[in-house]
PDB file of C-alpha atoms and ligand atoms in Angstrom:
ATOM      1  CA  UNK A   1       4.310   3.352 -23.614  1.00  0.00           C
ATOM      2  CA  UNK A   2       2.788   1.981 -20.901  1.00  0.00           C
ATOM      3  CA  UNK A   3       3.979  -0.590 -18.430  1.00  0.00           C
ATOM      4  CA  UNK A   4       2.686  -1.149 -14.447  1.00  0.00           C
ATOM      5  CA  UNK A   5       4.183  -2.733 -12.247  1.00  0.00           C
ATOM      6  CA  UNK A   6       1.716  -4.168  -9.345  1.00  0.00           C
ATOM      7  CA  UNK A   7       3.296  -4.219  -5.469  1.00  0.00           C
ATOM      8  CA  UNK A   8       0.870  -5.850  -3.127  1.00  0.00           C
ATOM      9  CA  UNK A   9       1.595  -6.852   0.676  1.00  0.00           C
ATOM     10  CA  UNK A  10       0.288  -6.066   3.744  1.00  0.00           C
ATOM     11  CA  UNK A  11       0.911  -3.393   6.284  1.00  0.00           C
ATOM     12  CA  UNK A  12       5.035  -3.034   7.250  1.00  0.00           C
ATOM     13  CA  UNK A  13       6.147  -5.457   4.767  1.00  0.00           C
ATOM     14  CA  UNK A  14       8.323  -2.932   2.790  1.00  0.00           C
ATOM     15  CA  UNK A  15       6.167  -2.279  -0.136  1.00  0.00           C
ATOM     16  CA  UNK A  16       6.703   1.133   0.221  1.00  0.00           C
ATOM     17  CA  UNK A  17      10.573   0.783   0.634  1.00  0.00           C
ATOM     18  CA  UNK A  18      10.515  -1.276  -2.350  1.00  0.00           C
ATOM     19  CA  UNK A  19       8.316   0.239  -4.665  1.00  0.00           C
ATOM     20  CA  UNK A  20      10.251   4.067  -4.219  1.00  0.00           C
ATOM     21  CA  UNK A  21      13.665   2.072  -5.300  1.00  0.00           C
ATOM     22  CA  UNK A  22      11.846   0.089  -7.651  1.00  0.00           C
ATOM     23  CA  UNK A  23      10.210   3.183  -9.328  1.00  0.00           C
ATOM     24  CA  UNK A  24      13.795   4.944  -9.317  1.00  0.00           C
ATOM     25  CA  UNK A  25      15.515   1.903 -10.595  1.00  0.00           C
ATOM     26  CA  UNK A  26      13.443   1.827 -13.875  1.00  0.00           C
ATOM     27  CA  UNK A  27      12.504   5.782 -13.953  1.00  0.00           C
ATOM     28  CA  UNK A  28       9.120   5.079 -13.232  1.00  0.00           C
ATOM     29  CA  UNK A  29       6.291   7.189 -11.485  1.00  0.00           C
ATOM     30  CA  UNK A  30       5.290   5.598  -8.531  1.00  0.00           C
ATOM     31  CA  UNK A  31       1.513   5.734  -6.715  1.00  0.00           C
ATOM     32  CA  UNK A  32       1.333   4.483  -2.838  1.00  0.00           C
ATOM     33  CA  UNK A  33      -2.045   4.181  -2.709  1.00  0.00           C
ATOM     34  CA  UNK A  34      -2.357   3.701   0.620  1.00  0.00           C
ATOM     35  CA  UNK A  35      -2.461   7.088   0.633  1.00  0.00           C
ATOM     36  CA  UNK A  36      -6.011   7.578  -1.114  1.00  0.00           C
ATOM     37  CA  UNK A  37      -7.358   5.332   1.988  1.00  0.00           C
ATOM     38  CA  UNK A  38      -5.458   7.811   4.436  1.00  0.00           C
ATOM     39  CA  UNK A  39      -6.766  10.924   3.108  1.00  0.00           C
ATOM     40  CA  UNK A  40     -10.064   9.703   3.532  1.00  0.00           C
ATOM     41  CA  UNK A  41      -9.262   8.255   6.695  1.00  0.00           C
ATOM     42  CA  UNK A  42      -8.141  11.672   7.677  1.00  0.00           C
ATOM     43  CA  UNK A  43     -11.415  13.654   6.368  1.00  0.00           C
ATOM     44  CA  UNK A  44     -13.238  10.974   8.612  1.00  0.00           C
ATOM     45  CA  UNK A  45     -11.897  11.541  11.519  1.00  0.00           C
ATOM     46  CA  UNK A  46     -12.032  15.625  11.263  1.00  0.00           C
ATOM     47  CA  UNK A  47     -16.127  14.348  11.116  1.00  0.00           C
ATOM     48  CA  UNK A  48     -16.656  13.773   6.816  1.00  0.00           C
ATOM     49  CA  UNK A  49     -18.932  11.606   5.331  1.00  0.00           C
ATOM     50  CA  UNK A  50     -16.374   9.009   3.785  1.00  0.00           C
ATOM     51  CA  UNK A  51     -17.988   8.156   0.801  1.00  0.00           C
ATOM     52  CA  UNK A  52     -17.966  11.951  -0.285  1.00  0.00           C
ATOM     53  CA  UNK A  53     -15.023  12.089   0.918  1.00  0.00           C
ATOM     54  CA  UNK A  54     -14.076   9.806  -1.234  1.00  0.00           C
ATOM     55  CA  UNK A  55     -15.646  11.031  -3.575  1.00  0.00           C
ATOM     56  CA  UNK A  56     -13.973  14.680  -3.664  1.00  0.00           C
ATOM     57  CA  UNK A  57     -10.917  13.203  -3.288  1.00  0.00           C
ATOM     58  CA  UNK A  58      -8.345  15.703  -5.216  1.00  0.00           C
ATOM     59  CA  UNK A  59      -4.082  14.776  -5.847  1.00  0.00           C
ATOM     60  CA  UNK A  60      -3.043  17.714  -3.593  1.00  0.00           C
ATOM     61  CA  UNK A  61      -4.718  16.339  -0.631  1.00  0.00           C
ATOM     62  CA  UNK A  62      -2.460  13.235  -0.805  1.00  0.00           C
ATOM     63  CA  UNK A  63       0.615  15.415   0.228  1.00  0.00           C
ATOM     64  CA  UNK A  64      -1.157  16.233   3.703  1.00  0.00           C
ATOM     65  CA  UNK A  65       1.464  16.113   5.985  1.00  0.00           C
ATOM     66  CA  UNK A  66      -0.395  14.295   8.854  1.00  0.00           C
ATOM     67  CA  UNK A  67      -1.701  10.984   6.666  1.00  0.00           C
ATOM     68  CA  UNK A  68       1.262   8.721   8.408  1.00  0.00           C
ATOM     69  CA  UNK A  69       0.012   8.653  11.553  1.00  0.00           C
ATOM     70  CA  UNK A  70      -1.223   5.250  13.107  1.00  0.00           C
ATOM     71  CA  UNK A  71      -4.895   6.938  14.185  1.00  0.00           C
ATOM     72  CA  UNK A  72      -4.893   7.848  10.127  1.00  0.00           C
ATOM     73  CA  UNK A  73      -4.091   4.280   9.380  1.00  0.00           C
ATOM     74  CA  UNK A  74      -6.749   2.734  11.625  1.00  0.00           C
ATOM     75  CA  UNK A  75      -8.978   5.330  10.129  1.00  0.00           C
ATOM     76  CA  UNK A  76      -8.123   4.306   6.081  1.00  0.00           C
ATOM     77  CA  UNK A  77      -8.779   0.216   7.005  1.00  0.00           C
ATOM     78  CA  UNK A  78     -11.704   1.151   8.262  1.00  0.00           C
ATOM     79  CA  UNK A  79     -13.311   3.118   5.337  1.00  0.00           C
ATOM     80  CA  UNK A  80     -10.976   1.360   2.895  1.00  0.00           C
ATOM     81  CA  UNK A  81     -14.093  -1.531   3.628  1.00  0.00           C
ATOM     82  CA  UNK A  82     -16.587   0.311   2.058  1.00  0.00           C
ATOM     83  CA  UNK A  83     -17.059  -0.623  -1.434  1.00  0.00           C
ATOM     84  CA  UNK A  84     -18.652   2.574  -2.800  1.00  0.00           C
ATOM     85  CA  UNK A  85     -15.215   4.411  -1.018  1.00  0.00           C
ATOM     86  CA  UNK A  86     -13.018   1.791  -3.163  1.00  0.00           C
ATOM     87  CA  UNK A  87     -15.158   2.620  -6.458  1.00  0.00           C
ATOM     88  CA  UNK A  88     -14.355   6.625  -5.847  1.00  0.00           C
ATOM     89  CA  UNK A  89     -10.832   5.304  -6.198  1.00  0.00           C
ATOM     90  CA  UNK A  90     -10.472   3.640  -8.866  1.00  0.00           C
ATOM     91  CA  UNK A  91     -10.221   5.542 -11.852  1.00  0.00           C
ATOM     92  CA  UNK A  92      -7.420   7.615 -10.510  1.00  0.00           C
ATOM     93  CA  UNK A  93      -5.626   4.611  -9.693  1.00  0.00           C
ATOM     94  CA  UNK A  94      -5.993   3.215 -13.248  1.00  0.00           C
ATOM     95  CA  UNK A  95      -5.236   6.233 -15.274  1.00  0.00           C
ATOM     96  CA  UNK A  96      -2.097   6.850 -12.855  1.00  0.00           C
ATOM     97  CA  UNK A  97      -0.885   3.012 -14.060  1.00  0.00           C
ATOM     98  CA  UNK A  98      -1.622   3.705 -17.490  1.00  0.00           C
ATOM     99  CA  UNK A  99       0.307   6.788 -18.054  1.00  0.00           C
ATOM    100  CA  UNK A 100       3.179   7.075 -20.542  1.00  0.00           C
ATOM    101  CA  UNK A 101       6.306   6.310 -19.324  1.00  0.00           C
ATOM    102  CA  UNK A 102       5.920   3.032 -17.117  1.00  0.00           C
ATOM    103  CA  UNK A 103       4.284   3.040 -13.284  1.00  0.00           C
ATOM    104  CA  UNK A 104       4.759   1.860 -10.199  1.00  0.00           C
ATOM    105  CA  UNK A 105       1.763   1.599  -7.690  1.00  0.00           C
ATOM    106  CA  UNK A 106       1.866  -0.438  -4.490  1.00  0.00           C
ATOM    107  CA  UNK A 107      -1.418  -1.430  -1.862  1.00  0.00           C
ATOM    108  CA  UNK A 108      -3.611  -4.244  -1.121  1.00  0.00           C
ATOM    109  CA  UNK A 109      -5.718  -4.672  -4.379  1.00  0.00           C
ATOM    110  CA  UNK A 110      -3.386  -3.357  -6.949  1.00  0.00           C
ATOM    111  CA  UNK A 111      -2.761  -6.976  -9.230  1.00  0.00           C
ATOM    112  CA  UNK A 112      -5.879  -8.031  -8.562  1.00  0.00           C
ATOM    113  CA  UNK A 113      -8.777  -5.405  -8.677  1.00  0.00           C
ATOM    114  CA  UNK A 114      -7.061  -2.063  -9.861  1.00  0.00           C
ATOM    115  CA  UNK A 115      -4.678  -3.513 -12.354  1.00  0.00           C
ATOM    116  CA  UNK A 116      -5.275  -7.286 -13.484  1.00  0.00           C
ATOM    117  CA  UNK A 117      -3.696  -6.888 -16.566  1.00  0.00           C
ATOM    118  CA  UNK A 118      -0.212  -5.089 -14.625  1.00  0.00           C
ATOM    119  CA  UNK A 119       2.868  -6.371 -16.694  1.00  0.00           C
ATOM    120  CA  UNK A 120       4.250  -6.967 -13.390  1.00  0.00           C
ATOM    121  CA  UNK A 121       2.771  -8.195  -9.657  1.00  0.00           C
ATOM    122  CA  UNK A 122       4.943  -8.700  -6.848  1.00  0.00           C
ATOM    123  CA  UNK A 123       3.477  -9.467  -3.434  1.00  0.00           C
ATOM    124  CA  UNK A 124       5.555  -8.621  -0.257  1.00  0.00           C
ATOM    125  CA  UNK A 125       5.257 -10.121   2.468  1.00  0.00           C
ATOM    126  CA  UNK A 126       6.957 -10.408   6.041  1.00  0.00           C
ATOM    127  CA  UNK A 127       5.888 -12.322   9.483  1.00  0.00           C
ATOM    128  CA  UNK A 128       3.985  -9.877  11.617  1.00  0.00           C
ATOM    129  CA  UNK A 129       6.957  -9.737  14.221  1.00  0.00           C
ATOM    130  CA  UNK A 130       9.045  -8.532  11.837  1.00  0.00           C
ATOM    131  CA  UNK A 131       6.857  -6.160  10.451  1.00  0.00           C
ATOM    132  CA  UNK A 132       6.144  -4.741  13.857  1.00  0.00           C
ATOM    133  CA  UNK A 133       9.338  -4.443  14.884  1.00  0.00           C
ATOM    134  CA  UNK A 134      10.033  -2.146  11.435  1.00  0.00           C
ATOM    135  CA  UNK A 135       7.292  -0.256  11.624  1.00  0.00           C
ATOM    136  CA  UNK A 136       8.342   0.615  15.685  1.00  0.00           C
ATOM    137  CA  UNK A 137      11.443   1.739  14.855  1.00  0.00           C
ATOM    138  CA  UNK A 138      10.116   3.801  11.947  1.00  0.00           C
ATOM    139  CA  UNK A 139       7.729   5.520  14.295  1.00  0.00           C
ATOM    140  CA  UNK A 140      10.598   5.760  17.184  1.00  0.00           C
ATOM    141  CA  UNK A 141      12.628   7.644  15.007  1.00  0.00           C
ATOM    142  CA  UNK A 142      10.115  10.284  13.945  1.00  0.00           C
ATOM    143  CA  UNK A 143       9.283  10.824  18.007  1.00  0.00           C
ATOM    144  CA  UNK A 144       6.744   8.455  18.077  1.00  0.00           C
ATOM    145  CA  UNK A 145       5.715   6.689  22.097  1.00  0.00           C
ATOM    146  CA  UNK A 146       3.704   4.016  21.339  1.00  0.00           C
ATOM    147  CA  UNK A 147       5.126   0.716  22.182  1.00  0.00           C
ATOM    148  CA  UNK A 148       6.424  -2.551  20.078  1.00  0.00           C
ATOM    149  CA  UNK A 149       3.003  -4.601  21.756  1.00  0.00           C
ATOM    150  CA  UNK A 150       1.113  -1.658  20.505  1.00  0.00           C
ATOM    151  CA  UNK A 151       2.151  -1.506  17.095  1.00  0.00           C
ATOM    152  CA  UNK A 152       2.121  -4.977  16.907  1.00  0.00           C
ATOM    153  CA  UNK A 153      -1.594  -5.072  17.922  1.00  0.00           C
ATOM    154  CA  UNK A 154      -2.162  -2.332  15.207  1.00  0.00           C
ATOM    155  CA  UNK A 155      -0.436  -4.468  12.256  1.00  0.00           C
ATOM    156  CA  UNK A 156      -2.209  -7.635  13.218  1.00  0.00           C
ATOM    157  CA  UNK A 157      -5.369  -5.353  13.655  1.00  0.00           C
ATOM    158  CA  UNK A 158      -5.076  -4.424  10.055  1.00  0.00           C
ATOM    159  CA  UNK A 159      -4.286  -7.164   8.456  1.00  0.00           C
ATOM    160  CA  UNK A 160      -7.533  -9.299  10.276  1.00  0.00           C
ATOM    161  CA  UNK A 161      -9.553  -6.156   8.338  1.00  0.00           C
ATOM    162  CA  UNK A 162      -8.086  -6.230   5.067  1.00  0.00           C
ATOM    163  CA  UNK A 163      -7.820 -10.040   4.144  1.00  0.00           C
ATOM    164  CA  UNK A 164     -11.131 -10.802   5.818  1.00  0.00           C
ATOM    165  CA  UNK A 165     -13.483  -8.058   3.901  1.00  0.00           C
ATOM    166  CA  UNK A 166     -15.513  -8.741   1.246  1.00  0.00           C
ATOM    167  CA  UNK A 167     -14.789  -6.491  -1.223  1.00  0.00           C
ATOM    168  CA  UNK A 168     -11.056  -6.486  -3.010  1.00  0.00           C
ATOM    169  CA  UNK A 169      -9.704  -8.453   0.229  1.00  0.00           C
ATOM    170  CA  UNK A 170      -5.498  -8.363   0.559  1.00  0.00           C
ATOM    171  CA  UNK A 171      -4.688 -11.344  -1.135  1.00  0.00           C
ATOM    172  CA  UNK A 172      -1.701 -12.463  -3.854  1.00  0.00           C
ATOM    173  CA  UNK A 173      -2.357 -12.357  -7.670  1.00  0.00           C
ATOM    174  CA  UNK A 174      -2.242 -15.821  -9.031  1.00  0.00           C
ATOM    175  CA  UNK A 175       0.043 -14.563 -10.974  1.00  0.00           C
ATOM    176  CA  UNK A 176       2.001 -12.622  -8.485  1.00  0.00           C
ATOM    177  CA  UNK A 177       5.807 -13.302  -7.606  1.00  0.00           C
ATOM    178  CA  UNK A 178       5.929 -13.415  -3.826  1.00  0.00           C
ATOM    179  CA  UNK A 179       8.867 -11.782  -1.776  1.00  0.00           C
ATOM    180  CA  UNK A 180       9.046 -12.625   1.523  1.00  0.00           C
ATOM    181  CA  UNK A 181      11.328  -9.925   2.972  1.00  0.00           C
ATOM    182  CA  UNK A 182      11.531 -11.625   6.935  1.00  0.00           C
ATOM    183  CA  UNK A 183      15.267 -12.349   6.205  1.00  0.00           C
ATOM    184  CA  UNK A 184      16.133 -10.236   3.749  1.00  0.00           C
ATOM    185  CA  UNK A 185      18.282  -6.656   3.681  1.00  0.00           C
ATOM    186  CA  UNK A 186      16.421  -3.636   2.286  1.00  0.00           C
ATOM    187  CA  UNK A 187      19.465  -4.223  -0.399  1.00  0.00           C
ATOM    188  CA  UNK A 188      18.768  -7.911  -1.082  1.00  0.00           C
ATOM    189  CA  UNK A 189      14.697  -7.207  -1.223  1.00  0.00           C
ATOM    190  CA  UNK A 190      15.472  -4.277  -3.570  1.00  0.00           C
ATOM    191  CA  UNK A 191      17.866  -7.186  -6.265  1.00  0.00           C
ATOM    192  CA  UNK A 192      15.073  -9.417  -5.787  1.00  0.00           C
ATOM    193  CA  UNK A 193      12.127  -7.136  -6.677  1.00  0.00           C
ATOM    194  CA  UNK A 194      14.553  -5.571  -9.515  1.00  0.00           C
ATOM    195  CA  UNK A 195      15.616  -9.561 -10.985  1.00  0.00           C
ATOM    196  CA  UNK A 196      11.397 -10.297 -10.933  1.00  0.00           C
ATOM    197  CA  UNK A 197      10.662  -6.844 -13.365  1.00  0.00           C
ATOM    198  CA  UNK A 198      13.620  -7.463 -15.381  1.00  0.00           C
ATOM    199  CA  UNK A 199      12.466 -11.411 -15.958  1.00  0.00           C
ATOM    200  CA  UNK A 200       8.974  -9.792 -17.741  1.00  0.00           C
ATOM    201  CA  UNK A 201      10.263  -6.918 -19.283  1.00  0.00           C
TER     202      UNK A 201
HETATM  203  O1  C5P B 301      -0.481   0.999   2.883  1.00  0.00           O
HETATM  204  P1  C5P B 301      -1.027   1.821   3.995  1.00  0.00           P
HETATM  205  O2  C5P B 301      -0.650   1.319   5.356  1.00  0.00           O
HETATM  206  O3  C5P B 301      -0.755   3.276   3.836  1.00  0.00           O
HETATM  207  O4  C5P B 301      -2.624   1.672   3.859  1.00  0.00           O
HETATM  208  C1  C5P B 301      -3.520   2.150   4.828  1.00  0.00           C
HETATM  209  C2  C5P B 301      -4.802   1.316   4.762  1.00  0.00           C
HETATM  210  O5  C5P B 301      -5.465   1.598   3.513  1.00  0.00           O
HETATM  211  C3  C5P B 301      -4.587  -0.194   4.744  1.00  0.00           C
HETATM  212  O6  C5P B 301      -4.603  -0.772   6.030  1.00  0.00           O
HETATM  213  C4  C5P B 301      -5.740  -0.700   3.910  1.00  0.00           C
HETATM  214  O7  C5P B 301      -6.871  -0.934   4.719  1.00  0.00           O
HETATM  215  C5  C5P B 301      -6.075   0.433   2.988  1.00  0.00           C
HETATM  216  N1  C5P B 301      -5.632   0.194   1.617  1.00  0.00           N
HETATM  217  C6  C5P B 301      -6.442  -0.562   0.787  1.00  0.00           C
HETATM  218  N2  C5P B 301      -6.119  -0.733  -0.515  1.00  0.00           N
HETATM  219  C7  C5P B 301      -4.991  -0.215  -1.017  1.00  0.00           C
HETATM  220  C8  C5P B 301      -4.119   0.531  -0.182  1.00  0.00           C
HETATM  221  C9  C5P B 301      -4.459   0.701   1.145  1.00  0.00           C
HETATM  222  O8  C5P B 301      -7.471  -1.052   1.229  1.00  0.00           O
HETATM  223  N3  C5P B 301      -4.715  -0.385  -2.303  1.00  0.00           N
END
């Protein structure tokens, strides 16, 4: 049987965090989809067309080993604008949350363009100084140089381009539960994402 769960939020804010433990809480299969953006991001910048990109977008090239990079990022919110680049992606994304067995998939427009009808929509959300300040450290820690004003300027960067455009803007569900994860532990986040599935299952 099917059941998707939704995970919505903007760059930093621990979707990806969440929806992993989320996913292995409940033995789901779990989609980032940020990942379709960055693949095409990353054909972009190596000079591809992004709507045939999109286009000829295939599962294997979302294991590329080079799609968490912050040029890749800047490169997926740009052509993550382009509506005909969304369209490419959608059917993937849907028949990934339909699959047997229950589904996890976490981006910007996941409860409220991919997957209305989701049995589940969280939206996660942090200030951008906290966000920043993860993200930095995440970065750090894999050898990254750039600085906390830097990557700060990138999140706010990102999140100007995906609530302002026009087509599947980052925005809550109305029938999203929002987690605001500012305060909270990874641990804490994890019982409060967990509480909000087990309240609709
Ligand atoms: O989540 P992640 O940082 O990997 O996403 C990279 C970019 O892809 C985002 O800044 C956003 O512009 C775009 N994206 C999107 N819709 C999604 C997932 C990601 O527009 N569902």
């Amino acid at each position: 049987m099917a059941f998707t769960i939704a995970i919505d939020g903007p760059a930093a804010a621990g979707k990806g965090t969440l929806s992993k433990a989320v996913a292995a809480h409940f033995g789901y299969a779990h989609l980032d989809t940020g990942l379709l953006y960055r693949a095409v991001g990353a054909r972009t910048l190596q000079g591809a067309e992004p709507i045939a990109a999109a286009q000829a977008l295939q599962a294997e090239d979302l294991e590329a080993d080079n799609l968490r990079t912050p040029d890749v990022a800047q490169a997926a919110s740009k052509v993550a604008v382009i509506p005909e680049v969304r369209a490419a992606l959608v059917a993937f994304q849907q028949a990934f949350a339909r699959r047997d067995g229950g589904a996890v998939l976490d981006g910007r427009d996941i409860g409220t363009v991919i997957c209305p009808d989701a049995e589940v929509k969280l939206f996660v959300t942090a200030s951008a100084e906290v966000r920043a300040t993860r993200r930095h450290k995440e970065l750090a820690e894999k050898g990254g140089t750039q600085s906390y004003e830097a990557v700060l300027q990138d999140v706010i960067e990102r999140d100007k381009r995906d609530s302002e455009r026009a087509t599947a803007p980052l925005k809550p569900a109305e029938d999203a539960v929002q987690i605001d994860t500012s305060d909270l532990s990874i641990e804490a986040a994890i019982a409060a994402a967990i509480a909000a599935i087990e309240a609709r299952r």
